[in-house]
Tab-separated table of C-alpha atoms in Angstrom:
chain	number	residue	atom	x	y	z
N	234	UNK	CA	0.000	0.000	0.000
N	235	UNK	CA	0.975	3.484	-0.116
N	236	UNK	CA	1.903	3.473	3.623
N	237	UNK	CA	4.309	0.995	3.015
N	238	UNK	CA	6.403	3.422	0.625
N	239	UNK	CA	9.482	4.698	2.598
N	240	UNK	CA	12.484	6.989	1.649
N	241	UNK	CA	15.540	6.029	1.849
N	242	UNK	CA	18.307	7.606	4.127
N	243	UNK	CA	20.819	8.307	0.447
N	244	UNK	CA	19.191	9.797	-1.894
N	245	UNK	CA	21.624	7.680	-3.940
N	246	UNK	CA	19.825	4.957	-3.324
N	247	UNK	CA	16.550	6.247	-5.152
N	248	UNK	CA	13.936	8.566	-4.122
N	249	UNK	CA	11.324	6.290	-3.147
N	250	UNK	CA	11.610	2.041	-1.670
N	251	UNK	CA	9.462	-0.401	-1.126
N	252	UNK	CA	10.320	-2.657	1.555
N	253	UNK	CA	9.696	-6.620	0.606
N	254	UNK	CA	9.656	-7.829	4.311
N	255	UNK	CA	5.982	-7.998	4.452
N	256	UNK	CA	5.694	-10.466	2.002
N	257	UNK	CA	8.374	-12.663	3.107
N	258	UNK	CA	6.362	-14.903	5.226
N	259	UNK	CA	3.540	-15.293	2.819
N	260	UNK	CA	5.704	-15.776	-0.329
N	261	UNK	CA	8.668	-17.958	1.917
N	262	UNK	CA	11.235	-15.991	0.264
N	263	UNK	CA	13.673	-13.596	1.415
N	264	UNK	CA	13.001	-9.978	1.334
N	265	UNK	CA	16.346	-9.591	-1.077
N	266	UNK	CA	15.135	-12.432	-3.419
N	267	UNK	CA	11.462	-10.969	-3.713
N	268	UNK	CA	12.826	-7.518	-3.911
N	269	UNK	CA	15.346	-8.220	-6.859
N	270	UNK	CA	12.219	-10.573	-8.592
N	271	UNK	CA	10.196	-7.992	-8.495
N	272	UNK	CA	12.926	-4.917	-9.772
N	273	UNK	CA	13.441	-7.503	-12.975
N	274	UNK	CA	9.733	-8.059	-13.358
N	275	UNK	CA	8.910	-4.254	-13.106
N	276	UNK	CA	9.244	-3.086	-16.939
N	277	UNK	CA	6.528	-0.693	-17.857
N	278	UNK	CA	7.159	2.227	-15.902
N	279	UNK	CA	5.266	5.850	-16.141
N	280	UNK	CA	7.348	8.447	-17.559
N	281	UNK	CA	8.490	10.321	-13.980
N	282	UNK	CA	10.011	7.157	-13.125
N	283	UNK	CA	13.284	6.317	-14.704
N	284	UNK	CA	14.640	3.438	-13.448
N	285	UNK	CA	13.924	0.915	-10.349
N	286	UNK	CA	16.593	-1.229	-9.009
N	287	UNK	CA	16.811	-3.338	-5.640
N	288	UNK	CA	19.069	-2.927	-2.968
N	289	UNK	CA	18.900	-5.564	-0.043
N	290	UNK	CA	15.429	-6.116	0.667
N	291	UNK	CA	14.355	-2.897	-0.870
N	292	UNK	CA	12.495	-2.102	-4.203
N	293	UNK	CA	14.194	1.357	-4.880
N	294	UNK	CA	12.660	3.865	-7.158
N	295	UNK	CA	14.348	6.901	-9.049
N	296	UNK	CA	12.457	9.788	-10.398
N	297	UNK	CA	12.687	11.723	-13.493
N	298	UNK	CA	13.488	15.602	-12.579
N	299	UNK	CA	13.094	16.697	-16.316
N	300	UNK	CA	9.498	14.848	-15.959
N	301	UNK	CA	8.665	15.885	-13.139
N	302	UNK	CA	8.862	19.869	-14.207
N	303	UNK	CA	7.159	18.786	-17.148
N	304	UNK	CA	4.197	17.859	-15.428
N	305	UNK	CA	4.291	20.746	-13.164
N	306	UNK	CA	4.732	23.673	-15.516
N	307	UNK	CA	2.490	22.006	-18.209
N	308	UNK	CA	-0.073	20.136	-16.248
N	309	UNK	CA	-3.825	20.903	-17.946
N	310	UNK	CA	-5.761	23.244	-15.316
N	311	UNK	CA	-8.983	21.382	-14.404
N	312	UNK	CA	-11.608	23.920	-12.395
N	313	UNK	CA	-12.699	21.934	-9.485
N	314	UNK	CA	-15.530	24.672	-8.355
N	315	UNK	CA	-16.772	28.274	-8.987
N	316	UNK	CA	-15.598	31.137	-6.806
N	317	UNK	CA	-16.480	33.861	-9.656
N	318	UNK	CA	-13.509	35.924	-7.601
N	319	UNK	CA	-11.493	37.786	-10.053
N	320	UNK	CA	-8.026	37.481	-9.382
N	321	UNK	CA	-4.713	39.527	-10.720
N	322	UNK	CA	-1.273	37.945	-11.011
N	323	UNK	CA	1.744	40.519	-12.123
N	324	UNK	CA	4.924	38.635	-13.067
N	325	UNK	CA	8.175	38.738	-14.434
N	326	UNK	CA	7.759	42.629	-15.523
N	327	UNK	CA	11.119	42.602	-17.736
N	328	UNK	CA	13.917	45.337	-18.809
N	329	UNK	CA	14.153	45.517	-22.806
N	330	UNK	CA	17.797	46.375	-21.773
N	331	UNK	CA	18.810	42.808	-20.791
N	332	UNK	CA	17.828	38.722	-20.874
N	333	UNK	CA	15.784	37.496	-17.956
N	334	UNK	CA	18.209	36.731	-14.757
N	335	UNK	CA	17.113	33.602	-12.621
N	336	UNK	CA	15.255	36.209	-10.637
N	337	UNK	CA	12.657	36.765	-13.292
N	338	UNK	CA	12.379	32.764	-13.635
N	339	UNK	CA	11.886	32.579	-10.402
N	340	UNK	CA	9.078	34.893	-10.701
N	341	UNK	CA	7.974	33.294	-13.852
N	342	UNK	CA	7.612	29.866	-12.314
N	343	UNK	CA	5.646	30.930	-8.988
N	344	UNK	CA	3.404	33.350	-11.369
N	345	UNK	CA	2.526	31.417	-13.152
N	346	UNK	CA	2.032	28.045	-10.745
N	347	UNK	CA	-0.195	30.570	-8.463
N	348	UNK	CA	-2.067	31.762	-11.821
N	349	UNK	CA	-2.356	28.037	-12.031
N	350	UNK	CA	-3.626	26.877	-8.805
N	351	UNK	CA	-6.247	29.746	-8.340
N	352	UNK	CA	-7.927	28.650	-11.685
N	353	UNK	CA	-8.306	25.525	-10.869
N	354	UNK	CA	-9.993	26.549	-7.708
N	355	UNK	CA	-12.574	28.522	-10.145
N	356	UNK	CA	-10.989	32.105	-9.725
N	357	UNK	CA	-11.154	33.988	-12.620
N	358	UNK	CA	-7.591	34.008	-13.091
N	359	UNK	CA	-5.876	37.376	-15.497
N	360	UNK	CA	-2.220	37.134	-16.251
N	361	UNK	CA	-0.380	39.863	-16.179
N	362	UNK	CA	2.898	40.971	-17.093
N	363	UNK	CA	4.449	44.566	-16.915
N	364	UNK	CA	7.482	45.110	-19.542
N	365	UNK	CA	10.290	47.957	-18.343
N	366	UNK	CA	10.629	49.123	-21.719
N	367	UNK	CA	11.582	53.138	-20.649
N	368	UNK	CA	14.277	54.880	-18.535
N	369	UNK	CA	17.670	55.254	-17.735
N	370	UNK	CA	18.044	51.318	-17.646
N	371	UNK	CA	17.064	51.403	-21.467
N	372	UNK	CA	19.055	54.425	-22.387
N	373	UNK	CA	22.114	52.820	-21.163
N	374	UNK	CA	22.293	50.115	-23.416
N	375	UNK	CA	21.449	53.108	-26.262
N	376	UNK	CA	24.580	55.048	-25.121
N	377	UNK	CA	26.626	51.810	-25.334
N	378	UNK	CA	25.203	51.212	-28.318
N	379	UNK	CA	26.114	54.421	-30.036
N	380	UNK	CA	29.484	54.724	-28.757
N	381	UNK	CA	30.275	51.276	-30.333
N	382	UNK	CA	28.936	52.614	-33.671
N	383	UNK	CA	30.998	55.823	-33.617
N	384	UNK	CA	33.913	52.967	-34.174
N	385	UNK	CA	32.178	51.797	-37.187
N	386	UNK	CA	33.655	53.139	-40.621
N	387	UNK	CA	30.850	55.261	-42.644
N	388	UNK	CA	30.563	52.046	-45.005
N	389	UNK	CA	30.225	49.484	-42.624
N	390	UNK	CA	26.973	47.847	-41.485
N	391	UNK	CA	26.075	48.144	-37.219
N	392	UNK	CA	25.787	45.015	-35.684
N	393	UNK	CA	22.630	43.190	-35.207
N	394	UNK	CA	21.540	40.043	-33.404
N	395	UNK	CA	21.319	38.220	-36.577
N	396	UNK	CA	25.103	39.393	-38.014
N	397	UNK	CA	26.487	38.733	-34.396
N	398	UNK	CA	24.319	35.101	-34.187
N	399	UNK	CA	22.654	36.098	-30.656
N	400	UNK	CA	19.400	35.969	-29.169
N	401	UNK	CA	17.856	39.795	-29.417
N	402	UNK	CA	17.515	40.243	-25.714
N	403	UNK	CA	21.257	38.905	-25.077
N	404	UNK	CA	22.452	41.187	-27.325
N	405	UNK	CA	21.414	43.858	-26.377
N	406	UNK	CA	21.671	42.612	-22.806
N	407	UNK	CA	26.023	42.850	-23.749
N	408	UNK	CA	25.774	46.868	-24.970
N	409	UNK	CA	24.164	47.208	-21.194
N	410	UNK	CA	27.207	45.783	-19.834
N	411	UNK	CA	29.152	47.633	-22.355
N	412	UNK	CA	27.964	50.562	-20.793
N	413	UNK	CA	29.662	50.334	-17.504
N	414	UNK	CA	32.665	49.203	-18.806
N	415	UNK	CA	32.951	52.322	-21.111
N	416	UNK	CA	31.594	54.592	-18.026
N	417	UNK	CA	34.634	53.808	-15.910
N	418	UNK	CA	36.574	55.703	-18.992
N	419	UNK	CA	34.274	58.552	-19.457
N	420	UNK	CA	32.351	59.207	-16.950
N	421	UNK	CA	30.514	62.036	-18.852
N	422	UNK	CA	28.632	58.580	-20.327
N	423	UNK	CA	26.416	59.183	-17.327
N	424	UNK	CA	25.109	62.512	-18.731
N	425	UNK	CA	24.704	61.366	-21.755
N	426	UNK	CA	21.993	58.827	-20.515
N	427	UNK	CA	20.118	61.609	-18.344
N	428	UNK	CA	19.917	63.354	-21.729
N	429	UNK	CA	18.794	60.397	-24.122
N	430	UNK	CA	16.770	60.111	-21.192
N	431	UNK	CA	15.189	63.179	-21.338
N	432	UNK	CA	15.248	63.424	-25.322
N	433	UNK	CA	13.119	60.131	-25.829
N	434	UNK	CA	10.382	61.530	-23.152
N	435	UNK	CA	10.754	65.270	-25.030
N	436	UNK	CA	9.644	62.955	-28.078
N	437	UNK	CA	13.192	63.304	-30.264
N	438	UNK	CA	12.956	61.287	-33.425
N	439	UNK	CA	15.766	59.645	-33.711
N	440	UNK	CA	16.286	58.917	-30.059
N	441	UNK	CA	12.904	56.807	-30.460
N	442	UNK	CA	13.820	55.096	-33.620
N	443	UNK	CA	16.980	53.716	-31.679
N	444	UNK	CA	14.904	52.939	-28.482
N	445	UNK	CA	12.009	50.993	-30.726
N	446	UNK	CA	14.685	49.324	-33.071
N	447	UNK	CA	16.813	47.605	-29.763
N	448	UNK	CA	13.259	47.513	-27.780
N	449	UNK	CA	12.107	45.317	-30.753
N	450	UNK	CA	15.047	42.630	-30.520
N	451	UNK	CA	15.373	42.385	-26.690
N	452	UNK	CA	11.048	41.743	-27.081
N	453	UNK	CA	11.685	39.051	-29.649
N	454	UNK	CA	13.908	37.158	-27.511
N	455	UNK	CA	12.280	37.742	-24.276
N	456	UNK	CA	9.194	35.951	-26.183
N	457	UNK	CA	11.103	32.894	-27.191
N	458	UNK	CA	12.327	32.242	-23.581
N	459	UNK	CA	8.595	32.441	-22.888
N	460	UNK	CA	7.875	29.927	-25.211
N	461	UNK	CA	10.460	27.571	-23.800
N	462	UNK	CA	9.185	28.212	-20.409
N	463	UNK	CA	6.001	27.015	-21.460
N	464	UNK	CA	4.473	30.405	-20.181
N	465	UNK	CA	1.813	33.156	-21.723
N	466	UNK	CA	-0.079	36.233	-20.233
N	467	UNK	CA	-3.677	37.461	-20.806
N	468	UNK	CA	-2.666	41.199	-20.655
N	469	UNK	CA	0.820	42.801	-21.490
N	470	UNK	CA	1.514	46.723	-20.660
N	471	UNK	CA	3.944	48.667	-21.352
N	472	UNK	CA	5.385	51.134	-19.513
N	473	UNK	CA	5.984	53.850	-22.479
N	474	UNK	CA	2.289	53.725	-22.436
N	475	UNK	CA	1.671	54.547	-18.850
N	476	UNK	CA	4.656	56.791	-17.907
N	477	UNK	CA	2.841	60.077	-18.763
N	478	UNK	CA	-0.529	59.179	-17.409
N	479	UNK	CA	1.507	58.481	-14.190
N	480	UNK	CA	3.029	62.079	-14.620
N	481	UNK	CA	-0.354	63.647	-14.742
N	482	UNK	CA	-1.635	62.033	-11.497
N	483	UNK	CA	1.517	63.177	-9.952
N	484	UNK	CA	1.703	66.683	-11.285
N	485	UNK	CA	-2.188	67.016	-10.183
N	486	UNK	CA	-1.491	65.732	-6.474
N	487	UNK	CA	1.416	67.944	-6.188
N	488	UNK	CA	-0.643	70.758	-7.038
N	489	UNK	CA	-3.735	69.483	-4.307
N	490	UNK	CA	-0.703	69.383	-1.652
N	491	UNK	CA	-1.090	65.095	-1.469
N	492	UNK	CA	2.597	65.682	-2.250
N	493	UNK	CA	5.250	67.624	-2.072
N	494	UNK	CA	8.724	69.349	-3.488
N	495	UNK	CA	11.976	68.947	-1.869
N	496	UNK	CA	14.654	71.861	-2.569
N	497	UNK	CA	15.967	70.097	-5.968
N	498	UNK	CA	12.708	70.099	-7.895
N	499	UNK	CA	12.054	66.435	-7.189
N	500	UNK	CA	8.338	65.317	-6.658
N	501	UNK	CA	8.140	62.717	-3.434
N	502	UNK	CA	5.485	61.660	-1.140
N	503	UNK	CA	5.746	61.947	2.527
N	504	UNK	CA	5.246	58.478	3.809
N	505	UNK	CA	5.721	59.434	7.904
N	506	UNK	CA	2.104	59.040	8.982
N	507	UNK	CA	2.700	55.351	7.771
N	508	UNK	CA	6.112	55.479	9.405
N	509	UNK	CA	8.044	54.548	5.670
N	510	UNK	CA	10.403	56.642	4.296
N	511	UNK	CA	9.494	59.474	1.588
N	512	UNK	CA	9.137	58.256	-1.724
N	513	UNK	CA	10.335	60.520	-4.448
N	514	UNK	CA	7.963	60.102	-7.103
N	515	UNK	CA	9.186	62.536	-10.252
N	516	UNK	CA	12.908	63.176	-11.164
N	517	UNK	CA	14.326	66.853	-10.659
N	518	UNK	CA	14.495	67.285	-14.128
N	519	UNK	CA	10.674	66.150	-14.258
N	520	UNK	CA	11.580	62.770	-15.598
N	521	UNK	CA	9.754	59.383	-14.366
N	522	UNK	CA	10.599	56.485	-12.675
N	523	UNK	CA	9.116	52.782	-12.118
N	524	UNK	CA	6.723	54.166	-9.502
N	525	UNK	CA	5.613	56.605	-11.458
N	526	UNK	CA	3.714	54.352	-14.042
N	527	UNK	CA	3.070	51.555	-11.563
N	528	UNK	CA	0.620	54.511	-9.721
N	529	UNK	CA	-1.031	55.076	-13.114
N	530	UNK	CA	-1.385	50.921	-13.925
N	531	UNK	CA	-2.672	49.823	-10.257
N	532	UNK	CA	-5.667	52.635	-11.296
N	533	UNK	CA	-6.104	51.357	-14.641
N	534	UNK	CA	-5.859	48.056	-13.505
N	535	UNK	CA	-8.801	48.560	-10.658
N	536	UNK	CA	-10.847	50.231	-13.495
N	537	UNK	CA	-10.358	47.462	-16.242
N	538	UNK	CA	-11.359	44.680	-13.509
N	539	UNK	CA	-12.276	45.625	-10.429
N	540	UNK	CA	-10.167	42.727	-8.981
N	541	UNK	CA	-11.431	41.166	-5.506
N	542	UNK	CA	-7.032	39.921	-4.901
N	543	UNK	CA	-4.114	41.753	-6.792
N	544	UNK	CA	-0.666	40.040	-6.381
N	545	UNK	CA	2.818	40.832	-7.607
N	546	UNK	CA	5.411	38.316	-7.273
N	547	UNK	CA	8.605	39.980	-6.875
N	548	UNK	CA	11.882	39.199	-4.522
N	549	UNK	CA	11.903	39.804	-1.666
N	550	UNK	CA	14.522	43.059	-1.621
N	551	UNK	CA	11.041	44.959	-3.296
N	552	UNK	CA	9.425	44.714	-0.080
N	553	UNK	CA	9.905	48.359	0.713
N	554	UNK	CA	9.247	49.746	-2.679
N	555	UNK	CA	5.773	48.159	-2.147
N	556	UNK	CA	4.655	49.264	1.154
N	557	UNK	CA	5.871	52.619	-0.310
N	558	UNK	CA	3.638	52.487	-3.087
N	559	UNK	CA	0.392	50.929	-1.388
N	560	UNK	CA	1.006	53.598	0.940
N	561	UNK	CA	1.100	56.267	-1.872
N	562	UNK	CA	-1.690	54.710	-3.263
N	563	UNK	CA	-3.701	55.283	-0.013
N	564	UNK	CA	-2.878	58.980	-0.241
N	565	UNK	CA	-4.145	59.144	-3.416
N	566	UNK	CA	-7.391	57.601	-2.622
N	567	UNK	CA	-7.442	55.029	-4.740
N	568	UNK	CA	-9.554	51.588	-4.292
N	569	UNK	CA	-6.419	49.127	-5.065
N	570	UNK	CA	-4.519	49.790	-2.529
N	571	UNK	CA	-6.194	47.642	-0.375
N	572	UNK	CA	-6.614	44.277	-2.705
């Protein structure tokens, strides 16, 4: 029976055993002779089990890891009920400035086994994933990218993911590291990205052809590790999309005194009736940061699906930045704060 199933002290000696000294008396063998009959006789096994051998009186079983993953990242959601709750799961949220790390699998993998688990208890599960695809992060890689082509002769072609043989988001992952390396010579590199910075949200032309050109490659490979992964989402945003929008609700509470203006320009909210630290919210120079979209997205969020549970899977070094921003979010009155 199932009871009987032990584990053995060495995980060298399989991961699961079945002890033969209960039949011993009623078969009048030994445990080691019934044990290695039935190891021989054992030939159709299911496809997490890859081999079975004995050992003494013990039928010892070995699983199959790759299988095993299999059948937990692909298993077929089955709803067992109806809860008709409507439940939000934001995970991953990339950089187009780099490949995923083993953070962001991380993420991926509980996401999505959560997204997973709450369906099958009949939630009405939405899939959500936020791509980074704006800021200084992103202009890095554009400066990096640049200063290689100023090497470049006036007849020769810039490199691209498929002349170089990479992966789009690997490549352009390598002009990101590029960037510090070259920054260590020149540290004016660092003005440079305040200013492509600044350029792509003033709307420059060219600054945004660059930005959607590499944007487009890192996306492309960031989409094939999905695929591998074994992973989709119901709803993608974007953060170019929501950066201004985020602006606008900032600008407007700054002006209604919810927040405030240190000496340097810099928009931040004061966070001491929660006992946090103040949040800056808006740049000196006026220009955004992650919090300033993810205000604008928990809104549109609440309005698009009034969910009853919101959850974003991040690491655990975020835990700050998001009693920061739930707090903000109280401040600003808004509904989500509390899901």
């Amino acid at each position: 029976t199932a009871n009987s199933i032990e584990q053995p002290p060495d995980l060298k000696l399989g991961d699961f055993a079945f002890p033969c000294f209960s039949l011993a008396k009623e078969l009048k063998k030994s445990p080691a002779d019934i044990a290695r009959t039935l190891s021989e006789h054992i030939t159709k096994l299911p496809s997490i089990i890859s081999s079975v051998a004995a050992t003494g009186p013990y039928v010892n079983f070995f699983l199959s890891p790759g299988e095993i993953a299999k059948s937990v990242l692909y298993a077929k959601e089955k709803k067992v009920k109806t809860k008709k709750e409507t439940m939000l799961i934001e995970y991953i949220s990339p950089n187009t400035n780099k490949p995923l790390h083993i953070g962001h699998a991380r993420n991926a993998f509980l996401g999505d086994s959560m997204a997973r688990m709450y369906n099958t208890l009949g939630d009405t599960v939405v899939r959500t994933c936020l791509v980074n695809d704006r800021g200084i992060h992103i202009c890095k890689s554009m400066v990096a990218y640049q200063e290689n082509a100023k090497r470049k002769t006036q007849s020769a072609k810039l490199p691209t993911p498929k002349s170089v043989g990479k992966k789009g988001d690997h490549f352009v992952g390598d002009y990101y590291v590029l960037y510090n390396t070259l920054l260590q010579k020149d540290p004016s590199l660092e003005e440079r990205a305040k200013e492509c910075l600044q350029k792509w949200e003033d709307g420059d032309k060219k600054t945004h052809a660059l930005w959607k050109k590499m944007n487009g490659w890192v996306l492309k490979g960031l989409d094939a590790t999905y695929k591998r992964f074994g992973i989709s989402f119901d709803k993608t945003y974007y953060e170019s999309e929501l950066y201004t929008h985020g602006k606008d609700i900032i600008i407007k509470g700054l002006k209604e005194g919810v927040f405030k203006q240190d000496e340097s320009g810099a928009v931040f909210a004061d966070l001491s009736s929660f006992n946090l630290p103040d949040k800056i919210l808006l740049r000196k120079d006026g220009t955004a940061i992650y919090i300033t979209q993810d205000i604008y997205l928990a809104l549109k969020k609440w309005r698009e699906y009034k969910p009853s549970t919101s959850v974003y899977v991040v690491a655990s070094e975020q835990d700050l930045y998001f009693k920061q921003f739930f707090a903000t979010l109280k401040l600003l009155n808004i509904p989500y704060a509390d899901t």
